[in-house]
Amino acid sequence: DIPGIAARCDVLVIGVKPYLVGGVLAEALPSLKPETVVISIAAGVTLHDLRDAVQGHCHVVRVMPNTPALVGAGVFGIQEDPALPKDVFAMILDLFGLLGSTIVLPEKKFNAFMALVGCGPAYVFHFMDALAEAGVTMGFTRQEALELVTQLVLGSAKLAALPGSHPAILREQVCSPAGVTIAAVNHLDRTAVRGHLIDAVLAAYAKS
Ligand SMILES: NC(=O)c1ccc[n+]([C@@H]2O[C@H](COP(=O)([O-])OP(=O)(O)OC[C@H]3O[C@@H](n4cnc5c(N)ncnc54)[C@H](OP(=O)(O)O)[C@@H]3O)[C@@H](O)[C@H]2O)c1
């Protein structure tokens, strides 16, 4: 009952697949009030598309989330919009701040944010899955390997999040001269893993 829900809501989060957004908003349109805030999280649906869809009936906001929002650790890119009243914007920041961290972005950076952070969990999970495979290859059960890798990533992310931390310095700290870690890092560099990661993000950016 989209019109019924829209009539009862101050804030309407449109969380359907991007190709459905137009149809859902067309159904909601008669119920939208001037003070209603419609928030779209759809990839590829621009603020311009949203404004067209609601035909000036209400406020529209474009937000790009990522799936760690499910555990309160999402990162939300919110597109800046001088047309949006300041108190509405503050409410949006508060709302999404409950589910993680927020960043306000100009339109020209929105797709870059999507390629890096919206798609980003897939890169991290891909990397974790590969490390777990290495663990299994060396004799850990899959469950042990996944638990170990998850703790590894959680702990490393906490270190990287400390004020003044830098991943390059943190990596140097674990690479002892002639040690085992530098041998692994050498292999990553010889096989251009950094370059491939950069190209992967740029492939997502090119498609967005
Ligand atoms: N998943 C992500 O990481 C991510 C990140 C950034 C942005 N997004 C955006 O989030 C949106 C949803 O993606 P998703 O992966 O969460 O998709 P999803 O799992 O397929 O969820 C779509 C939801 O929309 C509902 N729905 C479908 N048609 C509807 C209709 N006509 N009216 C009302 N509700 C309807 C579905 O309900 P039923 O379950 O009842 O079918 C379902 O709950 C997309 O626009 C996507 O671009 C997702």
PDB file of C-alpha atoms and ligand atoms in Angstrom:
ATOM      1  CA  ASP A   1       0.000   0.000   0.000  1.00  0.00           C
ATOM      2  CA  ILE A   2       2.464   2.634  -1.161  1.00  0.00           C
ATOM      3  CA  PRO A   3       0.021   5.619  -1.097  1.00  0.00           C
ATOM      4  CA  GLY A   4      -1.118   4.657   2.434  1.00  0.00           C
ATOM      5  CA  ILE A   5       2.443   4.360   3.734  1.00  0.00           C
ATOM      6  CA  ALA A   6       3.499   7.593   2.028  1.00  0.00           C
ATOM      7  CA  ALA A   7       0.556   9.457   3.621  1.00  0.00           C
ATOM      8  CA  ARG A   8       1.598   8.312   7.123  1.00  0.00           C
ATOM      9  CA  CYS A   9       5.330   9.032   6.824  1.00  0.00           C
ATOM     10  CA  ASP A  10       7.367  12.181   7.415  1.00  0.00           C
ATOM     11  CA  VAL A  11      10.416  10.470   5.977  1.00  0.00           C
ATOM     12  CA  LEU A  12      10.114   7.902   3.230  1.00  0.00           C
ATOM     13  CA  VAL A  13      13.186   5.791   2.426  1.00  0.00           C
ATOM     14  CA  ILE A  14      12.922   4.318  -1.053  1.00  0.00           C
ATOM     15  CA  GLY A  15      14.890   1.052  -0.860  1.00  0.00           C
ATOM     16  CA  VAL A  16      13.738  -0.717  -4.006  1.00  0.00           C
ATOM     17  CA  LYS A  17      15.836  -1.659  -7.029  1.00  0.00           C
ATOM     18  CA  PRO A  18      16.785   1.420  -9.071  1.00  0.00           C
ATOM     19  CA  TYR A  19      14.538   0.550 -12.049  1.00  0.00           C
ATOM     20  CA  LEU A  20      11.521   0.470  -9.673  1.00  0.00           C
ATOM     21  CA  VAL A  21      12.087   3.882  -8.058  1.00  0.00           C
ATOM     22  CA  GLY A  22      10.149   5.851 -10.694  1.00  0.00           C
ATOM     23  CA  GLY A  23       7.107   3.573 -10.462  1.00  0.00           C
ATOM     24  CA  VAL A  24       7.059   3.560  -6.642  1.00  0.00           C
ATOM     25  CA  LEU A  25       7.310   7.368  -6.507  1.00  0.00           C
ATOM     26  CA  ALA A  26       4.547   7.715  -9.123  1.00  0.00           C
ATOM     27  CA  GLU A  27       2.286   5.633  -6.851  1.00  0.00           C
ATOM     28  CA  ALA A  28       3.307   7.661  -3.786  1.00  0.00           C
ATOM     29  CA  LEU A  29       2.948  11.033  -5.501  1.00  0.00           C
ATOM     30  CA  PRO A  30      -0.681  11.862  -4.532  1.00  0.00           C
ATOM     31  CA  SER A  31       0.151  11.213  -0.838  1.00  0.00           C
ATOM     32  CA  LEU A  32       3.335  13.290  -0.650  1.00  0.00           C
ATOM     33  CA  LYS A  33       3.087  16.454   1.470  1.00  0.00           C
ATOM     34  CA  PRO A  34       5.365  19.514   1.101  1.00  0.00           C
ATOM     35  CA  GLU A  35       7.130  18.572   4.362  1.00  0.00           C
ATOM     36  CA  THR A  36       7.632  14.890   3.389  1.00  0.00           C
ATOM     37  CA  VAL A  37      11.268  13.930   2.881  1.00  0.00           C
ATOM     38  CA  VAL A  38      11.818  11.238   0.246  1.00  0.00           C
ATOM     39  CA  ILE A  39      15.209   9.584   0.560  1.00  0.00           C
ATOM     40  CA  SER A  40      16.505   7.384  -2.233  1.00  0.00           C
ATOM     41  CA  ILE A  41      19.346   4.913  -1.683  1.00  0.00           C
ATOM     42  CA  ALA A  42      19.155   3.655  -5.274  1.00  0.00           C
ATOM     43  CA  ALA A  43      22.387   3.413  -7.225  1.00  0.00           C
ATOM     44  CA  GLY A  44      22.290   5.413 -10.444  1.00  0.00           C
ATOM     45  CA  VAL A  45      19.119   7.398  -9.712  1.00  0.00           C
ATOM     46  CA  THR A  46      20.243  11.041  -9.629  1.00  0.00           C
ATOM     47  CA  LEU A  47      18.849  13.908  -7.595  1.00  0.00           C
ATOM     48  CA  HIS A  48      17.608  15.303 -10.898  1.00  0.00           C
ATOM     49  CA  ASP A  49      15.673  12.045 -11.577  1.00  0.00           C
ATOM     50  CA  LEU A  50      14.188  12.208  -8.057  1.00  0.00           C
ATOM     51  CA  ARG A  51      13.105  15.827  -8.447  1.00  0.00           C
ATOM     52  CA  ASP A  52      11.454  14.930 -11.753  1.00  0.00           C
ATOM     53  CA  ALA A  53       9.661  11.988 -10.133  1.00  0.00           C
ATOM     54  CA  VAL A  54       8.148  13.965  -7.224  1.00  0.00           C
ATOM     55  CA  GLN A  55       7.347  17.019  -9.372  1.00  0.00           C
ATOM     56  CA  GLY A  56       8.012  19.490  -6.570  1.00  0.00           C
ATOM     57  CA  HIS A  57       5.556  17.811  -4.160  1.00  0.00           C
ATOM     58  CA  CYS A  58       8.176  17.294  -1.420  1.00  0.00           C
ATOM     59  CA  HIS A  59      11.879  17.287  -0.466  1.00  0.00           C
ATOM     60  CA  VAL A  60      14.170  14.684  -2.029  1.00  0.00           C
ATOM     61  CA  VAL A  61      17.529  13.428  -0.766  1.00  0.00           C
ATOM     62  CA  ARG A  62      20.022  11.083  -2.395  1.00  0.00           C
ATOM     63  CA  VAL A  63      21.959   8.790  -0.069  1.00  0.00           C
ATOM     64  CA  MET A  64      24.438   6.024  -0.876  1.00  0.00           C
ATOM     65  CA  PRO A  65      24.768   3.453   1.905  1.00  0.00           C
ATOM     66  CA  ASN A  66      26.860   0.337   2.275  1.00  0.00           C
ATOM     67  CA  THR A  67      25.888  -2.987   3.841  1.00  0.00           C
ATOM     68  CA  PRO A  68      27.804  -2.629   7.166  1.00  0.00           C
ATOM     69  CA  ALA A  69      24.845  -0.361   8.014  1.00  0.00           C
ATOM     70  CA  LEU A  70      23.224  -3.662   9.041  1.00  0.00           C
ATOM     71  CA  VAL A  71      25.533  -3.683  12.104  1.00  0.00           C
ATOM     72  CA  GLY A  72      25.541   0.068  12.710  1.00  0.00           C
ATOM     73  CA  ALA A  73      28.886   0.549  10.947  1.00  0.00           C
ATOM     74  CA  GLY A  74      27.802   1.810   7.539  1.00  0.00           C
ATOM     75  CA  VAL A  75      29.216   4.757   5.672  1.00  0.00           C
ATOM     76  CA  PHE A  76      26.564   6.982   4.122  1.00  0.00           C
ATOM     77  CA  GLY A  77      27.317   9.425   1.337  1.00  0.00           C
ATOM     78  CA  ILE A  78      24.686  12.170   1.298  1.00  0.00           C
ATOM     79  CA  GLN A  79      24.541  14.401  -1.741  1.00  0.00           C
ATOM     80  CA  GLU A  80      24.751  18.073  -0.906  1.00  0.00           C
ATOM     81  CA  ASP A  81      21.770  20.097  -1.994  1.00  0.00           C
ATOM     82  CA  PRO A  82      21.556  23.852  -1.311  1.00  0.00           C
ATOM     83  CA  ALA A  83      17.786  23.663  -2.013  1.00  0.00           C
ATOM     84  CA  LEU A  84      17.192  21.469   1.055  1.00  0.00           C
ATOM     85  CA  PRO A  85      16.278  23.362   4.281  1.00  0.00           C
ATOM     86  CA  LYS A  86      19.101  23.244   6.854  1.00  0.00           C
ATOM     87  CA  ASP A  87      16.929  21.599   9.533  1.00  0.00           C
ATOM     88  CA  VAL A  88      15.902  18.820   7.117  1.00  0.00           C
ATOM     89  CA  PHE A  89      19.548  18.267   6.211  1.00  0.00           C
ATOM     90  CA  ALA A  90      20.502  18.107   9.903  1.00  0.00           C
ATOM     91  CA  MET A  91      17.716  15.561  10.498  1.00  0.00           C
ATOM     92  CA  ILE A  92      19.039  13.379   7.627  1.00  0.00           C
ATOM     93  CA  LEU A  93      22.564  13.472   9.080  1.00  0.00           C
ATOM     94  CA  ASP A  94      21.209  12.517  12.530  1.00  0.00           C
ATOM     95  CA  LEU A  95      19.085   9.721  11.074  1.00  0.00           C
ATOM     96  CA  PHE A  96      21.875   8.037   9.134  1.00  0.00           C
ATOM     97  CA  GLY A  97      24.395   8.821  11.871  1.00  0.00           C
ATOM     98  CA  LEU A  98      22.498   6.229  13.949  1.00  0.00           C
ATOM     99  CA  LEU A  99      23.596   3.570  11.449  1.00  0.00           C
ATOM    100  CA  GLY A 100      27.241   4.536  10.984  1.00  0.00           C
ATOM    101  CA  SER A 101      29.144   7.544   9.739  1.00  0.00           C
ATOM    102  CA  THR A 102      27.996  10.156   7.253  1.00  0.00           C
ATOM    103  CA  ILE A 103      29.743  12.279   4.675  1.00  0.00           C
ATOM    104  CA  VAL A 104      28.213  15.082   2.603  1.00  0.00           C
ATOM    105  CA  LEU A 105      29.351  14.952  -1.013  1.00  0.00           C
ATOM    106  CA  PRO A 106      29.071  17.187  -4.049  1.00  0.00           C
ATOM    107  CA  GLU A 107      27.372  15.510  -7.016  1.00  0.00           C
ATOM    108  CA  LYS A 108      30.648  15.189  -8.934  1.00  0.00           C
ATOM    109  CA  LYS A 109      32.111  12.946  -6.203  1.00  0.00           C
ATOM    110  CA  PHE A 110      29.020  10.804  -5.708  1.00  0.00           C
ATOM    111  CA  ASN A 111      29.923   8.070  -8.207  1.00  0.00           C
ATOM    112  CA  ALA A 112      33.479   7.914  -6.871  1.00  0.00           C
ATOM    113  CA  PHE A 113      32.065   7.379  -3.380  1.00  0.00           C
ATOM    114  CA  MET A 114      29.784   4.635  -4.711  1.00  0.00           C
ATOM    115  CA  ALA A 115      32.685   2.849  -6.478  1.00  0.00           C
ATOM    116  CA  LEU A 116      34.909   3.047  -3.393  1.00  0.00           C
ATOM    117  CA  VAL A 117      32.583   2.709  -0.404  1.00  0.00           C
ATOM    118  CA  GLY A 118      29.187   1.533  -1.727  1.00  0.00           C
ATOM    119  CA  CYS A 119      30.819  -1.362  -3.591  1.00  0.00           C
ATOM    120  CA  GLY A 120      33.677  -1.538  -1.077  1.00  0.00           C
ATOM    121  CA  PRO A 121      32.340  -4.295   1.193  1.00  0.00           C
ATOM    122  CA  ALA A 122      32.553  -6.684  -1.788  1.00  0.00           C
ATOM    123  CA  TYR A 123      36.277  -5.922  -2.167  1.00  0.00           C
ATOM    124  CA  VAL A 124      36.917  -6.510   1.523  1.00  0.00           C
ATOM    125  CA  PHE A 125      34.902  -9.752   1.588  1.00  0.00           C
ATOM    126  CA  HIS A 126      36.686 -10.974  -1.550  1.00  0.00           C
ATOM    127  CA  PHE A 127      40.038 -10.322   0.124  1.00  0.00           C
ATOM    128  CA  MET A 128      38.892 -12.039   3.345  1.00  0.00           C
ATOM    129  CA  ASP A 129      37.624 -15.060   1.445  1.00  0.00           C
ATOM    130  CA  ALA A 130      40.984 -15.397  -0.327  1.00  0.00           C
ATOM    131  CA  LEU A 131      42.900 -15.207   2.970  1.00  0.00           C
ATOM    132  CA  ALA A 132      40.595 -17.849   4.443  1.00  0.00           C
ATOM    133  CA  GLU A 133      41.353 -20.091   1.436  1.00  0.00           C
ATOM    134  CA  ALA A 134      45.050 -19.735   2.236  1.00  0.00           C
ATOM    135  CA  GLY A 135      44.284 -20.741   5.824  1.00  0.00           C
ATOM    136  CA  VAL A 136      42.377 -23.823   4.674  1.00  0.00           C
ATOM    137  CA  THR A 137      45.254 -24.706   2.335  1.00  0.00           C
ATOM    138  CA  MET A 138      47.602 -24.659   5.335  1.00  0.00           C
ATOM    139  CA  GLY A 139      45.320 -26.952   7.353  1.00  0.00           C
ATOM    140  CA  PHE A 140      42.829 -24.804   9.283  1.00  0.00           C
ATOM    141  CA  THR A 141      39.191 -25.805   9.024  1.00  0.00           C
ATOM    142  CA  ARG A 142      37.125 -23.341   6.996  1.00  0.00           C
ATOM    143  CA  GLN A 143      35.382 -22.139  10.148  1.00  0.00           C
ATOM    144  CA  GLU A 144      38.674 -21.610  11.981  1.00  0.00           C
ATOM    145  CA  ALA A 145      40.144 -19.799   8.975  1.00  0.00           C
ATOM    146  CA  LEU A 146      37.131 -17.486   8.631  1.00  0.00           C
ATOM    147  CA  GLU A 147      37.100 -16.659  12.355  1.00  0.00           C
ATOM    148  CA  LEU A 148      40.823 -15.928  12.311  1.00  0.00           C
ATOM    149  CA  VAL A 149      40.595 -13.752   9.204  1.00  0.00           C
ATOM    150  CA  THR A 150      37.583 -11.849  10.570  1.00  0.00           C
ATOM    151  CA  GLN A 151      39.442 -11.030  13.800  1.00  0.00           C
ATOM    152  CA  LEU A 152      42.498 -10.097  11.743  1.00  0.00           C
ATOM    153  CA  VAL A 153      40.512  -7.594   9.676  1.00  0.00           C
ATOM    154  CA  LEU A 154      38.596  -6.209  12.680  1.00  0.00           C
ATOM    155  CA  GLY A 155      41.809  -5.675  14.665  1.00  0.00           C
ATOM    156  CA  SER A 156      43.707  -4.210  11.731  1.00  0.00           C
ATOM    157  CA  ALA A 157      40.845  -1.805  10.960  1.00  0.00           C
ATOM    158  CA  LYS A 158      40.844  -0.663  14.608  1.00  0.00           C
ATOM    159  CA  LEU A 159      44.585   0.040  14.432  1.00  0.00           C
ATOM    160  CA  ALA A 160      44.180   1.885  11.141  1.00  0.00           C
ATOM    161  CA  ALA A 161      41.393   3.977  12.678  1.00  0.00           C
ATOM    162  CA  LEU A 162      43.611   5.326  15.503  1.00  0.00           C
ATOM    163  CA  PRO A 163      44.341   9.044  15.151  1.00  0.00           C
ATOM    164  CA  GLY A 164      47.530   9.585  13.152  1.00  0.00           C
ATOM    165  CA  SER A 165      47.630   6.007  11.844  1.00  0.00           C
ATOM    166  CA  HIS A 166      48.656   5.339   8.274  1.00  0.00           C
ATOM    167  CA  PRO A 167      48.366   1.935   6.561  1.00  0.00           C
ATOM    168  CA  ALA A 168      51.822   2.211   4.945  1.00  0.00           C
ATOM    169  CA  ILE A 169      53.483   2.822   8.336  1.00  0.00           C
ATOM    170  CA  LEU A 170      51.452   0.069  10.003  1.00  0.00           C
ATOM    171  CA  ARG A 171      52.577  -2.310   7.235  1.00  0.00           C
ATOM    172  CA  GLU A 172      56.218  -1.272   7.678  1.00  0.00           C
ATOM    173  CA  GLN A 173      55.929  -1.996  11.403  1.00  0.00           C
ATOM    174  CA  VAL A 174      55.162  -5.677  10.720  1.00  0.00           C
ATOM    175  CA  CYS A 175      57.764  -6.103   7.961  1.00  0.00           C
ATOM    176  CA  SER A 176      60.965  -7.037   9.833  1.00  0.00           C
ATOM    177  CA  PRO A 177      64.223  -7.039   7.826  1.00  0.00           C
ATOM    178  CA  ALA A 178      64.649 -10.373   6.027  1.00  0.00           C
ATOM    179  CA  GLY A 179      61.461 -11.535   7.742  1.00  0.00           C
ATOM    180  CA  VAL A 180      58.513 -13.615   6.618  1.00  0.00           C
ATOM    181  CA  THR A 181      56.053 -10.721   6.202  1.00  0.00           C
ATOM    182  CA  ILE A 182      58.252  -8.744   3.803  1.00  0.00           C
ATOM    183  CA  ALA A 183      58.537 -11.904   1.666  1.00  0.00           C
ATOM    184  CA  ALA A 184      54.738 -11.988   1.349  1.00  0.00           C
ATOM    185  CA  VAL A 185      54.499  -8.234   0.699  1.00  0.00           C
ATOM    186  CA  ASN A 186      57.203  -8.557  -2.003  1.00  0.00           C
ATOM    187  CA  HIS A 187      55.051 -11.187  -3.680  1.00  0.00           C
ATOM    188  CA  LEU A 188      51.991  -8.892  -3.566  1.00  0.00           C
ATOM    189  CA  ASP A 189      54.041  -6.107  -5.154  1.00  0.00           C
ATOM    190  CA  ARG A 190      55.591  -8.335  -7.844  1.00  0.00           C
ATOM    191  CA  THR A 191      52.099  -9.480  -8.834  1.00  0.00           C
ATOM    192  CA  ALA A 192      50.815  -5.881  -8.836  1.00  0.00           C
ATOM    193  CA  VAL A 193      48.031  -6.472  -6.320  1.00  0.00           C
ATOM    194  CA  ARG A 194      47.882  -2.748  -5.477  1.00  0.00           C
ATOM    195  CA  GLY A 195      47.534  -1.848  -9.157  1.00  0.00           C
ATOM    196  CA  HIS A 196      44.796  -4.449  -9.605  1.00  0.00           C
ATOM    197  CA  LEU A 197      42.887  -3.106  -6.585  1.00  0.00           C
ATOM    198  CA  ILE A 198      43.086   0.428  -7.952  1.00  0.00           C
ATOM    199  CA  ASP A 199      41.938  -0.784 -11.387  1.00  0.00           C
ATOM    200  CA  ALA A 200      39.049  -2.717  -9.809  1.00  0.00           C
ATOM    201  CA  VAL A 201      37.709   0.423  -8.128  1.00  0.00           C
ATOM    202  CA  LEU A 202      38.198   2.395 -11.351  1.00  0.00           C
ATOM    203  CA  ALA A 203      36.252  -0.309 -13.257  1.00  0.00           C
ATOM    204  CA  ALA A 204      33.321   0.216 -10.867  1.00  0.00           C
ATOM    205  CA  TYR A 205      33.690   3.987 -11.286  1.00  0.00           C
ATOM    206  CA  ALA A 206      33.702   3.694 -15.089  1.00  0.00           C
ATOM    207  CA  LYS A 207      30.472   1.694 -14.970  1.00  0.00           C
ATOM    208  CA  SER A 208      28.664   3.941 -12.474  1.00  0.00           C
TER     209      SER A 208
HETATM  210  N1  LIG B   1      22.630  -3.714  -1.228  1.00  0.00           N
HETATM  211  C1  LIG B   1      23.541  -2.742  -1.175  1.00  0.00           C
HETATM  212  O1  LIG B   1      24.669  -2.893  -0.714  1.00  0.00           O
HETATM  213  C2  LIG B   1      23.223  -1.365  -1.697  1.00  0.00           C
HETATM  214  C3  LIG B   1      24.182  -0.348  -1.581  1.00  0.00           C
HETATM  215  C4  LIG B   1      23.830   0.889  -2.088  1.00  0.00           C
HETATM  216  C5  LIG B   1      22.585   1.098  -2.644  1.00  0.00           C
HETATM  217  N2  LIG B   1      21.718   0.082  -2.729  1.00  0.00           N
HETATM  218  C6  LIG B   1      20.424   0.333  -3.302  1.00  0.00           C
HETATM  219  O2  LIG B   1      19.411  -0.140  -2.437  1.00  0.00           O
HETATM  220  C7  LIG B   1      18.282  -0.515  -3.198  1.00  0.00           C
HETATM  221  C8  LIG B   1      17.809  -1.877  -2.788  1.00  0.00           C
HETATM  222  O3  LIG B   1      18.813  -2.815  -3.107  1.00  0.00           O
HETATM  223  P1  LIG B   1      18.836  -4.229  -2.436  1.00  0.00           P
HETATM  224  O4  LIG B   1      20.065  -4.894  -2.907  1.00  0.00           O
HETATM  225  O5  LIG B   1      18.573  -4.068  -0.967  1.00  0.00           O
HETATM  226  O6  LIG B   1      17.595  -4.879  -3.165  1.00  0.00           O
HETATM  227  P2  LIG B   1      16.617  -6.045  -2.684  1.00  0.00           P
HETATM  228  O7  LIG B   1      17.302  -6.887  -1.661  1.00  0.00           O
HETATM  229  O8  LIG B   1      16.070  -6.648  -3.920  1.00  0.00           O
HETATM  230  O9  LIG B   1      15.494  -5.250  -1.928  1.00  0.00           O
HETATM  231  C9  LIG B   1      14.504  -4.537  -2.647  1.00  0.00           C
HETATM  232  C10 LIG B   1      13.339  -4.301  -1.716  1.00  0.00           C
HETATM  233  O10 LIG B   1      12.327  -3.582  -2.421  1.00  0.00           O
HETATM  234  C11 LIG B   1      11.068  -4.177  -2.199  1.00  0.00           C
HETATM  235  N3  LIG B   1      10.210  -3.935  -3.356  1.00  0.00           N
HETATM  236  C12 LIG B   1      10.333  -4.429  -4.588  1.00  0.00           C
HETATM  237  N4  LIG B   1       9.397  -3.940  -5.394  1.00  0.00           N
HETATM  238  C13 LIG B   1       8.643  -3.107  -4.636  1.00  0.00           C
HETATM  239  C14 LIG B   1       7.513  -2.297  -4.904  1.00  0.00           C
HETATM  240  N5  LIG B   1       6.970  -2.232  -6.111  1.00  0.00           N
HETATM  241  N6  LIG B   1       7.021  -1.570  -3.888  1.00  0.00           N
HETATM  242  C15 LIG B   1       7.556  -1.607  -2.666  1.00  0.00           C
HETATM  243  N7  LIG B   1       8.643  -2.356  -2.346  1.00  0.00           N
HETATM  244  C16 LIG B   1       9.158  -3.100  -3.327  1.00  0.00           C
HETATM  245  C17 LIG B   1      11.394  -5.636  -2.030  1.00  0.00           C
HETATM  246  O11 LIG B   1      10.359  -6.234  -1.318  1.00  0.00           O
HETATM  247  P3  LIG B   1      10.132  -7.826  -1.384  1.00  0.00           P
HETATM  248  O12 LIG B   1      11.266  -8.409  -0.594  1.00  0.00           O
HETATM  249  O13 LIG B   1       8.819  -7.995  -0.744  1.00  0.00           O
HETATM  250  O14 LIG B   1      10.205  -8.192  -2.837  1.00  0.00           O
HETATM  251  C18 LIG B   1      12.684  -5.576  -1.215  1.00  0.00           C
HETATM  252  O15 LIG B   1      12.428  -5.421   0.152  1.00  0.00           O
HETATM  253  C19 LIG B   1      18.678  -0.420  -4.660  1.00  0.00           C
HETATM  254  O16 LIG B   1      18.145   0.763  -5.181  1.00  0.00           O
HETATM  255  C20 LIG B   1      20.193  -0.373  -4.618  1.00  0.00           C
HETATM  256  O17 LIG B   1      20.710   0.381  -5.705  1.00  0.00           O
HETATM  257  C21 LIG B   1      21.997  -1.148  -2.250  1.00  0.00           C
END
